[in-house]
Each structure stands twice: as C-alpha cells, then as structure tokens.
Amino acid sequence: MNAAVTATRSATALDVAAIRRDFPILHQTVNGKPLVYLDNAASSQRPKSVIEAISRYYEHDHANVHRGVHTLSQRATDAYEGARETIRRFINARDTKEIVFVRGTTEAVNLVAQSFLRPGFEPGDEILISALEHHANIVPWQLLREQVGAVLKVIPINEQGVVDFDEFQKLIGPRTKLLALAHVSNALGTIVPVEKFIKVAKQHGVPVLLDGAQAIPHTAVDVQALGCDFYCFSSHKMLGPTGMGVLYGKRELLEAMPPWQGGGDMILSVSFEKTTFNQLPWKFEAGTPHIAGAIGLATAIDYLEKIGMDRIAAYENELLEYATERLSALPGLRIVGTAPDKAAVVSFTLDGIHPHDIGTILDTEGVAIRTGHHCAMPVMDFFKIPATARASMSFYNTREEIDRLVTALEHTRQVLG
Amino acid sequence: MDLKDLYRDVIVDHNRHPRNFGKLQPADVHADGHNPLCGDRLTMYANLKGEHITDVKFEGSGCAISVASASLLTEAVKGKTKSEVKELFDDVHALLTQHDAAVDPARLGKLAALSGVREFPARVKCASLCWHTLNAALERAAEPVTTE
Ligand SMILES: Cc1ncc(COP(=O)(O)O)c(C=O)c1O
C-alpha cells in the first residue's frame, strides 16, 4: 500500500530543481537577495529551449514566409506553419485553419469584436460578459457600443469571486449575440466552470468566446471538448515570447468573417479594381507575421507537454494550497478571491498597509509580486478596494519561495509598523 | 536601495497619523487626483484669502508615500502664497527626481524626508500626486467662474 502510494507520487511529482535549471532568469539576485518570481500571471519566464529556438531561427533559418522560392524562405515557412500544427494539437482544434496568429489575447478579442460581431450587428444587440473580466475582455465590447450601439450585460460575481450561474441564465436571451467569458480570472484566480455556461449558451444558440489567457498555462485545454466558438490566449504567459498569441475560431465562423486588416500575405491577388482574399488562416494575418514568435511559442508548448499539463496543474494546486494556508495565518491578511476552484493565484490585502507599499518592500527582499488593479478595475470596485497584492505561482516555484514571501510580508509589517 | 531611506520615521508617522485629514467645508477650491496605476485617490481642499492659502485639507486613500506626502504638503503650504507654493512644488519635484538637486534643505523643512523616493522611480508618482492635485485646485481658482 505504502509502496504503491510512493510509486504514484513519484510518477506525478515534478523534479522542480531540474526544471529551475532550465530557466536562466531565475538564477539571479535582486537587491542582494535570490530572486523569487511570483508574478507569473502577468508574464511567465522562458526556458532555455525557447530562447535558443528563437536564436537558432535568427542565426540559421530566417527569411520572410510564404514568399520566396529560396531555401531560407522555405525553412522559415515550414517552421512557422509547423508551429501552427503544434498549437492545433495542443488545444485539440480540428484544423490548422482554425489557428490564427495574433499579437496576444487582447488582439484576438478585438478581432472577434470587429470581424465577427460588428458586421450585421443591430443596435440593442447584447454581449454578455462576467464581472471578473480583464479589461481586454471589456473594452473591445465597449468600443462596439460606441460603434454600433451594442449593449454590454454583466453577470455578477459573489463574495468568493464565483460567477453567478443563476443570474447568467436570467441574463442570456434572444438578443444575446455573444457570451465572452474568462476561463480563469487573472485578478482572483477563479476557475470558471465554463462547460456549464457553454451548454446553456448553446441551448440559446449563442456563440461563446473564452479568454484563456490565464487558463492555458495551467491546465490542459481541449477546444472541441469545451465546444467554445473562439478561444484566445497569449504566448508570453505560457513560457513563449511576447507579442504573440492565438485566436482559435471554429472554421465555419472564421470562413464567414471578413478580414480585419488589409495588406500583404492576406490576399491571393490584388488589382486596383478587385482583391481576392487569401484562405484561412492567412486571411487574418496581414503583413509579415511574428515568425520567431510562433516558433518560440511552439517550443514553449513542447516544453510544457514534456512535463505534462496534468502534472503541472497538480503541482501548482499544491503550491496554491500551501500559499493559501501560510498567507491566511498572517494577522490582518485577507485573501481576495476564495472560489472553491482556483488557479495558483493569491490576491490579498494587508490591514492598514497599501498594496503598493507591500510591492516595494517585497522587491527589496527580492520577491516579485504584482500590486494594483490587475487590469480588472471592476473586480476591485466590487470588493471596494483600490488594489490588491497578488502572488501568482508557476510550476517552477517552490514552497521555500512561498516561505520567503511570508517572511517578506512579516518584514513589511515591521517596516510600516 | 535602502528601505529605511524610503520609509523614514517621518513618513511612517504621517502615514499612520495623517495631518489635516478630512473634508474642508466649505472650501473655496478643491480637486480630485487619481493615480490609476496603483489606485491612489486624493481630494485636496483649500481656502484662499487673496493670494494666500489660509487652510488646506485632504482626504482619500493611497499608499504610505502618497498619504504621507499629502499630509506633509498640508503642513508646508498653509499660510503660503500661490506663487510660493509653486516654487515649493518645483523644489519637491527636483528632490523627488534629481540626484544632485540643488534645493535648500532649510526651505524644504520636513518635506526633505521625501528624498528617499528618488531611489524608487516607480514611487515618484505616489509622492507627487498630491502636489499635482493641489495645483489643479489652485489653477481652477484662477479660472473665470462660469455663470450658468
Ligand atoms: C485574463 C486575461 N485576459 C487578457 C489578458 C491580456 O493579455 P495580453 O496583454 O497578452 O493581450 C490578460 C493579461 O494580463 C489576462 O490575464
């Protein structure tokens, strides 16, 4: 019995020491202390393999894609399109045509707003979001409000930071044109049980967009199993380069959507009278793309898959439990966002000490966390606080680092008395 | 970077016990200041007699640096003329941003406690928010009163 337990343990446990050796940036001191990086929800760090894949590409294979007959252009095109296949497999999309490269989650949401919703939108049509959205899943819809009179409806959250499913069922209706939901909240860590929301949306014939920016680095995502129509994510939060992201969209929907930017690469032929647009997914990729970004992202996915998303999720959950337990024990510390199902994010306030001061004092102890509104000001308003301090963990973090966070918080208390 | 340089005793004290804190009623001028990056919100109130600031108060919430800075400001500007306040703001701004700032410590008085902020560039805005807000309030006073 004991042996069996040990065996399963070792099959799932991560060799975190070895993993940490893959991340060069973690091995430095900040303000004279070993760096503790707990700002992964803002942006993760990159393993050597990703950094090297990008350098290798620039050192050996770079040329423009889809253009030249020469060898380098062929190699660059193969690597770029190969990356698309890696991403398709990672999220289990049916077809690489459904994988559109964009700059990040923000651009993906804007693309859907302008190219999917805007044409054919009638004033008074509704978009349904939740109260825990990142600004990236609020502002693009507000622009539509200015442009075509869209009505933005907001599903409330409760004190734990859980999206109210009953209210959602009341809010969805015949004028709802899209349900746009965070899969995981960046400010609170709430994992939204999107499956049941999608099921109801489907009954109403309402398409669903998921903002997966915080979900995809931490859990396995299967877009077909989810049944969502669009899924948006950013490479820089999942070990990949910045300036790179993905819009997954169901092929039928993408086919019917007009291009959203014009230029090279998104056309088949151009004359001054008539332009024929390229096929999917290139129809949405005007101009020279971020080739190295796609290659870096695919390499990041290889790295994540080598470890295994399930093991990552399990380990991060252990870290979350440990951090929650240690932080809750600190006098005057209040955790903001206590949903039963959470990603490894702990947002908190300390009685009488502003998060900004916490951030500065922690930094002098080498501990990097995020303080502020986390681009989710409506969430702060809901909890009637101006800001929180947020520690967000990744699989390369350790319990010892959480201990360092706790010690630094005790020190904060001393400094500000 | 020495934390003790930023959170000097004067700063910690003024954060815990802000002076001239609360609403000034009635107030000749007031203005709201907001630092969206960290969520600091301040309202500065002032009463004027001619060019002189006869009373000043503030309310709001913010980090230790912004609250202490506002508290120190209220003590420093009371009784000064608008142009003296402007000069003082220039001195404080130099103190917050320049290493070799040629400001006379005697003129700054307790405000000199803010000098540690310049080692923490991310915090300069916290310390200057109250000054910008007071400026806005005073400038508004100079605007012609609308008679709608
Ligand atoms: C939930 C969520 N949505 C969207 C975004 C925006 O991502 P990006 O800035 O990479 O476009 C973020 C990033 O902070 C996020 O956490």
XYZ file of C-alpha atoms and ligand atoms in Angstrom:
581
model
C 0.000 0.000 0.000
C 2.692 2.385 1.077
C 4.872 1.397 -1.811
C 2.014 1.980 -4.226
C 1.442 5.452 -2.832
C 5.117 6.269 -3.165
C 5.098 4.982 -6.713
C 2.176 7.152 -7.833
C 3.725 10.079 -6.019
C 6.962 9.826 -7.901
C 5.120 9.412 -11.179
C 3.357 12.729 -10.705
C 5.865 14.734 -8.680
C 7.905 17.244 -10.601
C 11.643 17.496 -10.402
C 11.434 21.195 -9.695
C 15.166 21.593 -9.120
C 15.825 20.279 -12.618
C 13.053 22.422 -14.084
C 14.511 25.526 -12.451
C 17.844 24.866 -14.121
C 16.054 25.288 -17.459
C 15.118 28.892 -16.618
C 18.223 31.088 -16.703
C 16.469 34.201 -15.430
C 15.574 32.595 -12.104
C 19.217 32.381 -11.084
C 19.974 35.926 -10.106
C 19.879 38.137 -7.088
C 17.629 41.173 -6.921
C 18.553 43.808 -4.364
C 21.085 41.386 -2.965
C 18.590 38.548 -2.423
C 17.915 35.496 -4.584
C 15.021 36.323 -6.892
C 11.617 34.899 -6.005
C 9.448 35.395 -9.076
C 5.761 35.275 -8.170
C 4.333 37.439 -10.929
C 3.593 34.684 -13.392
C 0.027 35.758 -14.106
C 1.401 38.999 -15.547
C 4.008 37.159 -17.586
C 5.843 33.892 -17.163
C 9.560 33.340 -17.699
C 11.111 31.378 -20.568
C 13.092 28.153 -20.526
C 16.430 27.997 -22.315
C 14.920 25.854 -25.062
C 12.590 28.686 -26.089
C 15.328 31.315 -26.018
C 17.599 29.026 -28.017
C 14.921 28.151 -30.577
C 14.455 31.845 -31.302
C 18.198 32.500 -31.623
C 18.642 29.422 -33.743
C 15.905 30.607 -36.054
C 17.547 34.009 -36.482
C 21.012 32.509 -36.790
C 20.149 29.875 -39.388
C 16.702 29.993 -40.911
C 15.289 33.486 -41.087
C 13.668 34.839 -44.242
C 10.176 36.075 -44.979
C 7.474 33.444 -45.107
C 5.104 32.382 -47.899
C 7.067 34.387 -50.459
C 10.379 33.144 -51.641
C 11.316 30.028 -53.516
C 14.710 30.101 -51.890
C 15.769 27.686 -49.197
C 15.659 30.009 -46.209
C 12.179 31.220 -47.022
C 11.103 27.612 -47.318
C 12.617 26.776 -43.939
C 11.041 29.792 -42.277
C 7.658 28.917 -43.783
C 7.940 25.307 -42.668
C 8.841 26.330 -39.135
C 6.066 28.928 -38.970
C 3.397 26.588 -40.301
C 4.821 23.744 -38.223
C 4.246 25.892 -35.154
C 0.615 26.242 -36.154
C 0.267 22.476 -36.220
C 1.871 22.195 -32.761
C -0.659 24.680 -31.407
C -3.566 22.933 -33.128
C -2.560 19.680 -31.481
C -2.027 21.339 -28.090
C -5.574 22.687 -27.900
C -7.042 19.847 -29.979
C -8.519 22.001 -32.716
C -9.808 20.102 -35.732
C -7.856 22.006 -38.333
C -4.800 24.291 -38.559
C -7.061 26.688 -40.484
C -8.664 27.408 -37.143
C -5.420 28.711 -35.611
C -4.921 32.416 -36.315
C -1.710 34.042 -35.114
C -2.223 37.409 -33.438
C -0.297 39.633 -31.031
C -1.981 38.285 -27.931
C -5.274 37.785 -26.165
C -6.121 41.460 -26.493
C -5.792 41.423 -30.252
C -7.720 38.164 -30.512
C -10.706 39.633 -28.656
C -10.598 42.796 -30.749
C -10.511 40.722 -33.917
C -13.651 38.863 -32.897
C -15.368 42.111 -31.922
C -14.622 43.827 -35.205
C -14.802 40.970 -37.655
C -17.301 38.557 -36.138
C -19.729 40.741 -34.232
C -19.644 44.129 -35.877
C -20.946 43.156 -39.330
C -24.669 42.563 -39.070
C -24.856 43.905 -35.533
C -28.106 45.700 -34.720
C -28.278 48.481 -32.154
C -29.545 46.950 -28.922
C -27.979 43.556 -29.550
C -26.280 42.288 -26.424
C -22.896 40.974 -25.391
C -22.723 39.049 -22.152
C -19.562 39.095 -20.032
C -18.863 38.461 -16.347
C -17.849 40.829 -13.576
C -14.400 39.301 -13.310
C -13.153 40.066 -16.790
C -9.774 41.563 -17.612
C -10.030 44.910 -19.414
C -9.101 43.041 -22.604
C -12.487 41.346 -22.448
C -14.396 44.529 -21.608
C -13.053 47.420 -23.630
C -13.312 45.846 -27.116
C -17.055 45.381 -26.486
C -17.362 48.948 -25.226
C -15.838 50.104 -28.498
C -18.624 48.192 -30.234
C -21.063 50.022 -28.040
C -19.749 53.301 -29.449
C -19.632 51.965 -32.986
C -22.873 50.044 -33.365
C -24.874 50.521 -30.183
C -24.052 47.220 -28.525
C -25.456 46.620 -25.048
C -22.992 45.165 -22.568
C -24.544 42.939 -19.899
C -22.526 41.781 -16.934
C -23.036 38.554 -14.986
C -22.373 39.351 -11.319
C -19.921 37.544 -9.052
C -20.307 36.700 -5.379
C -18.031 37.454 -2.414
C -15.915 34.405 -3.187
C -15.336 35.576 -6.738
C -17.595 32.923 -8.289
C -19.602 33.880 -11.383
C -23.327 33.674 -10.633
C -24.730 30.894 -12.812
C -28.365 31.585 -11.937
C -28.050 35.234 -12.875
C -26.366 34.185 -16.092
C -29.380 32.075 -17.014
C -31.594 35.088 -16.453
C -29.383 37.451 -18.437
C -28.926 35.357 -21.575
C -31.720 35.941 -24.044
C -32.856 36.346 -27.628
C -30.747 39.479 -28.165
C -27.520 37.966 -26.806
C -25.073 37.874 -29.692
C -22.061 36.553 -27.795
C -21.068 35.179 -24.403
C -17.472 36.273 -23.700
C -16.029 34.748 -20.522
C -12.693 34.465 -18.783
C -11.762 30.812 -18.384
C -9.623 31.755 -15.372
C -9.652 35.140 -13.645
C -6.291 36.907 -13.514
C -7.181 39.094 -10.527
C -8.715 36.412 -8.295
C -7.658 33.075 -9.740
C -11.234 31.784 -10.041
C -11.534 28.894 -12.464
C -14.862 29.478 -14.190
C -16.771 26.242 -14.846
C -17.178 27.306 -18.454
C -18.603 23.962 -19.583
C -21.963 24.571 -17.952
C -22.124 28.142 -19.239
C -21.369 26.928 -22.749
C -24.092 24.288 -22.506
C -26.730 26.897 -21.714
C -25.381 29.284 -24.351
C -25.686 26.507 -26.952
C -29.318 25.944 -25.970
C -29.899 29.598 -26.775
C -27.847 29.408 -29.967
C -25.385 31.950 -28.561
C -21.740 31.685 -29.655
C -19.098 31.655 -26.916
C -15.681 33.278 -26.713
C -13.329 32.211 -23.930
C -10.485 34.404 -22.716
C -7.988 31.666 -21.988
C -5.007 33.896 -21.164
C -4.766 32.598 -17.584
C -6.122 29.112 -18.165
C -3.868 27.777 -20.858
C -0.584 27.990 -18.922
C -2.007 25.904 -16.103
C -4.492 23.332 -17.406
C -4.988 21.141 -20.440
C -7.376 22.872 -22.850
C -9.387 20.932 -25.434
C -11.402 23.353 -27.550
C -13.514 20.612 -29.090
C -14.441 19.128 -25.738
C -15.253 22.611 -24.450
C -17.333 23.350 -27.529
C -16.465 27.051 -27.468
C -16.538 29.008 -30.711
C -13.482 31.164 -30.013
C -10.573 30.688 -27.629
C -7.991 33.443 -27.102
C -4.578 33.234 -25.453
C -1.180 34.887 -25.159
C 2.182 33.236 -25.648
C 4.024 35.265 -23.007
C 2.009 33.792 -20.150
C 2.861 30.231 -21.207
C 6.669 30.404 -21.473
C 6.657 31.810 -25.009
C 7.744 35.144 -26.472
C 5.821 38.403 -26.062
C 3.915 39.942 -28.967
C 2.484 36.565 -29.901
C -0.869 34.970 -29.323
C -3.546 32.804 -30.813
C -7.136 33.148 -31.805
C -8.774 29.776 -32.184
C -12.069 30.016 -34.029
C -14.412 27.413 -35.438
C -13.772 27.125 -39.123
C -17.336 27.861 -40.256
C -17.332 31.082 -38.297
C -13.886 32.208 -39.421
C -14.764 31.431 -43.055
C -17.755 33.737 -42.886
C -15.882 36.601 -41.231
C -14.389 39.437 -43.288
C -10.673 40.160 -42.904
C -9.947 42.730 -40.249
C -6.704 44.202 -41.505
C -5.614 44.517 -45.100
C -2.169 44.148 -46.583
C 0.288 41.560 -47.808
C 0.005 37.867 -47.026
C -3.767 38.049 -46.542
C -4.513 38.252 -50.250
C -4.406 35.929 -53.231
C -4.463 38.611 -55.894
C -4.710 42.347 -55.919
C -5.583 44.737 -58.687
C -6.873 48.236 -58.198
C -10.351 47.014 -59.064
C -10.552 43.846 -57.048
C -8.716 41.963 -54.376
C -9.180 38.293 -53.660
C -8.549 37.418 -50.054
C -6.399 34.545 -49.012
C -7.782 31.442 -47.365
C -7.882 30.717 -43.696
C -5.986 31.325 -41.534
C -3.854 33.749 -43.575
C -6.899 35.884 -44.350
C -6.476 37.233 -40.814
C -2.696 37.558 -40.861
C -1.982 40.711 -42.841
C 1.659 41.661 -43.179
C 4.842 39.871 -42.207
C 3.978 37.894 -39.103
C 5.925 37.302 -35.897
C 7.670 34.226 -37.284
C 10.114 33.857 -34.417
C 7.199 34.321 -32.027
C 5.328 31.379 -33.490
C 8.441 29.218 -33.362
C 9.127 30.248 -29.772
C 5.548 29.511 -28.760
C 5.650 26.059 -30.338
C 8.885 25.357 -28.465
C 7.245 26.506 -25.232
C 4.403 24.076 -25.893
C 6.892 21.267 -26.472
C 8.382 22.099 -23.092
C 5.012 22.168 -21.317
C 3.984 18.891 -22.926
C 7.218 17.223 -21.935
C 6.349 17.934 -18.310
C 2.647 17.285 -18.845
C -0.182 19.721 -18.272
C -1.854 17.439 -15.756
C 1.268 17.222 -13.612
C 1.703 20.984 -13.879
C -1.862 21.535 -12.722
C -1.465 19.098 -9.828
C 1.789 20.636 -8.615
C 0.540 24.208 -8.938
C -2.508 23.233 -6.957
C -0.253 22.002 -4.148
C 1.554 25.338 -4.222
C -1.769 27.157 -4.115
C -2.891 25.194 -1.076
C 0.380 25.792 0.706
C 0.406 29.518 -0.090
C -3.222 29.900 0.947
C -2.551 28.183 4.255
C 0.611 30.158 5.054
C -0.777 33.527 3.988
C -4.103 33.088 5.804
C -2.164 32.587 9.008
C -0.692 36.106 8.810
C -2.511 38.571 11.066
C -4.511 41.166 9.139
C -4.109 39.396 5.823
C -7.267 38.939 3.802
C -7.349 36.783 0.713
C -9.480 38.315 -2.025
C -10.980 35.611 -4.217
C -11.801 32.407 -2.401
C -13.570 30.378 -5.055
C -13.529 26.638 -4.401
C -11.817 26.048 -7.720
C -8.796 28.298 -8.288
C -5.637 28.572 -10.317
C -2.400 29.277 -8.425
C -3.163 32.935 -7.831
C -3.476 34.519 -4.396
C -4.710 38.105 -4.315
C -4.629 39.700 -0.885
C -4.689 42.838 1.203
C -2.931 43.587 4.478
C -4.764 45.636 7.076
C -3.529 49.204 7.145
C -0.861 48.684 4.504
C -1.403 49.688 0.908
C -0.533 47.039 -1.700
C 1.863 49.449 -3.381
C 3.980 49.631 -0.233
C 3.888 45.846 0.028
C 5.179 45.594 -3.542
C 8.073 47.955 -2.902
C 9.132 46.332 0.359
C 8.890 42.823 -1.102
C 11.033 43.920 -4.011
C 13.815 44.979 -1.660
C 13.634 41.404 -0.348
C 13.980 40.027 -3.881
C 10.337 38.937 -4.047
C 8.478 39.979 -7.217
C 4.702 40.176 -6.987
C 2.139 42.344 -8.742
C 0.270 45.110 -6.979
C -2.542 47.211 -8.349
C -5.863 46.577 -10.025
C -4.548 43.875 -12.370
C -6.389 45.389 -15.340
C -9.621 44.356 -13.684
C -10.858 47.578 -12.104
C -14.500 46.398 -11.945
C -13.328 43.489 -9.777
C -11.611 45.912 -7.381
C -14.751 48.055 -7.301
C -16.820 45.003 -6.436
C -14.646 44.263 -3.411
C -14.478 48.004 -2.622
C -10.700 48.060 -2.597
C -8.380 50.173 -4.729
C -5.892 47.408 -5.333
C -4.547 44.093 -4.134
C -1.187 42.440 -3.874
C -1.080 39.299 -5.970
C 1.256 36.343 -5.821
C 0.875 34.075 -8.826
C 2.722 30.796 -8.988
C 4.095 28.669 -11.772
C 5.401 25.107 -11.752
C 8.972 26.358 -11.340
C 8.132 27.943 -7.999
C 8.750 26.150 -4.708
C 7.421 26.013 -1.179
C 10.635 27.659 0.004
C 9.794 30.627 -2.198
C 6.380 30.908 -0.594
C 8.136 30.868 2.788
C 10.291 33.756 1.522
C 7.113 35.612 0.546
C 5.678 35.111 4.016
C 8.878 36.273 5.719
C 8.975 39.337 3.476
C 5.383 40.142 4.406
C 6.253 39.913 8.095
C 9.109 42.293 7.397
C 6.670 44.651 5.642
C 4.623 44.763 8.796
C 7.721 45.712 10.796
C 8.795 48.464 8.406
C 5.407 50.138 8.331
C 4.567 49.333 11.929
C 18.291 50.819 -2.217
C 17.690 51.156 1.455
C 14.136 50.752 2.573
C 14.750 52.914 5.605
C 15.530 55.755 3.223
C 12.082 55.487 1.702
C 10.039 54.738 4.790
C 11.683 57.202 7.166
C 10.117 57.680 10.559
C 8.523 60.943 9.450
C 6.855 59.175 6.522
C 5.638 56.241 8.600
C 4.293 58.646 11.209
C 2.456 60.849 8.706
C 1.001 57.755 7.039
C -0.318 56.426 10.317
C -1.487 59.770 11.589
C -2.139 61.989 8.595
C -2.399 65.699 9.499
C -5.195 67.893 8.190
C -7.075 64.839 7.061
C -10.734 65.207 6.161
C -13.105 67.377 4.241
C -12.779 71.166 4.338
C -16.271 72.607 4.459
C -16.859 74.990 2.900
C -13.824 75.002 0.639
C -13.002 77.699 -1.900
C -11.316 75.227 -4.182
C -10.870 71.503 -4.403
C -9.679 68.938 -6.923
C -9.550 65.162 -7.210
C -6.368 63.346 -8.044
C -6.171 59.756 -9.176
C -3.222 57.541 -9.893
C -4.800 54.715 -11.882
C -1.674 52.587 -11.726
C -1.962 51.974 -8.008
C -5.485 53.163 -7.331
C -4.500 56.113 -5.137
C -7.272 58.679 -4.874
C -6.924 62.035 -3.152
C -9.049 65.118 -2.850
C -7.252 68.341 -1.962
C -9.245 71.236 -0.468
C -8.056 74.790 0.099
C -9.377 78.096 1.322
C -7.847 81.275 -0.011
C -7.619 84.839 1.055
C -6.338 86.792 -1.905
C -3.123 85.045 -2.890
C -2.721 83.310 0.449
C -3.721 79.772 1.326
C -5.415 80.077 4.669
C -6.411 76.468 5.124
C -5.820 73.169 3.393
C -7.025 69.632 3.992
C -7.066 66.362 2.118
C -8.900 63.074 2.113
C -8.691 59.841 0.203
C -6.802 56.606 0.248
C -3.433 55.617 -1.015
C -0.096 54.079 -0.244
C 2.086 55.261 2.619
C 4.108 57.512 0.327
C 1.115 59.299 -1.156
C -0.674 59.740 2.178
C 2.456 60.952 3.982
C 3.343 63.257 1.129
C -0.135 64.814 1.172
C -0.012 65.187 4.934
C 3.398 66.876 4.772
C 2.132 69.092 1.979
C -0.752 70.410 4.053
C 1.629 71.417 6.833
C 4.025 73.032 4.396
C 1.674 75.160 2.310
C -0.597 76.632 4.947
C -0.114 80.405 5.010
C 1.922 80.478 1.822
C 1.008 82.399 -1.318
C 0.122 80.608 -4.513
C 3.419 81.536 -6.106
C 5.364 80.351 -3.057
C 3.532 77.038 -3.331
C 4.534 76.790 -6.952
C 8.181 77.297 -6.064
C 7.919 74.740 -3.315
C 6.429 72.245 -5.745
C 9.361 72.806 -8.098
C 11.735 72.131 -5.218
C 9.882 68.982 -4.196
C 9.804 67.787 -7.770
C 13.554 68.290 -8.080
C 14.050 66.486 -4.787
C 11.987 63.518 -5.991
C 13.605 63.138 -9.365
C 17.164 64.506 -9.374
C 20.134 63.114 -7.535
C 22.067 66.358 -7.498
C 19.051 68.570 -6.865
C 20.216 71.991 -5.743
C 17.456 72.579 -3.246
C 17.940 74.304 0.025
C 17.038 71.834 2.797
C 16.002 74.711 5.014
C 13.323 75.721 2.524
C 12.006 72.173 2.382
C 11.782 71.561 6.088
C 10.077 68.239 6.851
C 9.418 67.688 3.143
C 13.077 66.704 2.865
C 12.029 63.351 4.317
C 10.754 62.514 0.827
C 14.265 62.473 -0.663
C 14.461 58.669 -0.399
C 11.731 58.368 -3.021
C 14.138 59.156 -5.859
C 15.810 55.766 -5.318
C 12.441 54.172 -6.149
C 11.409 55.625 -9.517
C 8.174 53.618 -9.532
C 7.073 55.604 -6.483
C 7.709 59.168 -7.640
C 4.151 59.481 -8.886
C 2.832 58.481 -5.467
C 4.674 61.341 -3.809
C 3.795 63.946 -6.422
C 0.084 63.137 -6.802
C -0.985 65.498 -4.008
C 1.076 68.349 -5.441
C -0.394 67.968 -8.904
C -3.835 67.810 -7.365
C -3.337 70.933 -5.283
C -2.012 72.702 -8.365
C -5.133 71.745 -10.274
C -7.302 73.096 -7.477
C -5.400 76.387 -7.383
C -5.435 76.770 -11.146
C -9.128 76.169 -11.160
C -9.430 79.069 -8.742
C -7.759 81.237 -11.347
C -10.267 80.247 -13.996
C -13.154 82.620 -14.520
C -16.210 81.487 -12.653
C -18.874 80.291 -15.004
C -22.292 81.758 -14.513
C -24.554 79.087 -15.863
C -7.462 37.095 -18.154
C -6.635 37.919 -19.094
N -7.162 38.300 -20.269
C -6.462 39.019 -21.149
C -5.184 39.437 -20.893
C -4.467 40.278 -21.888
O -3.397 39.590 -22.440
P -2.351 40.326 -23.380
O -1.922 41.560 -22.650
O -1.262 39.335 -23.527
O -3.046 40.627 -24.658
C -4.582 39.068 -19.687
C -3.225 39.523 -19.363
O -2.949 40.114 -18.340
C -5.337 38.304 -18.763
O -4.811 37.948 -17.587
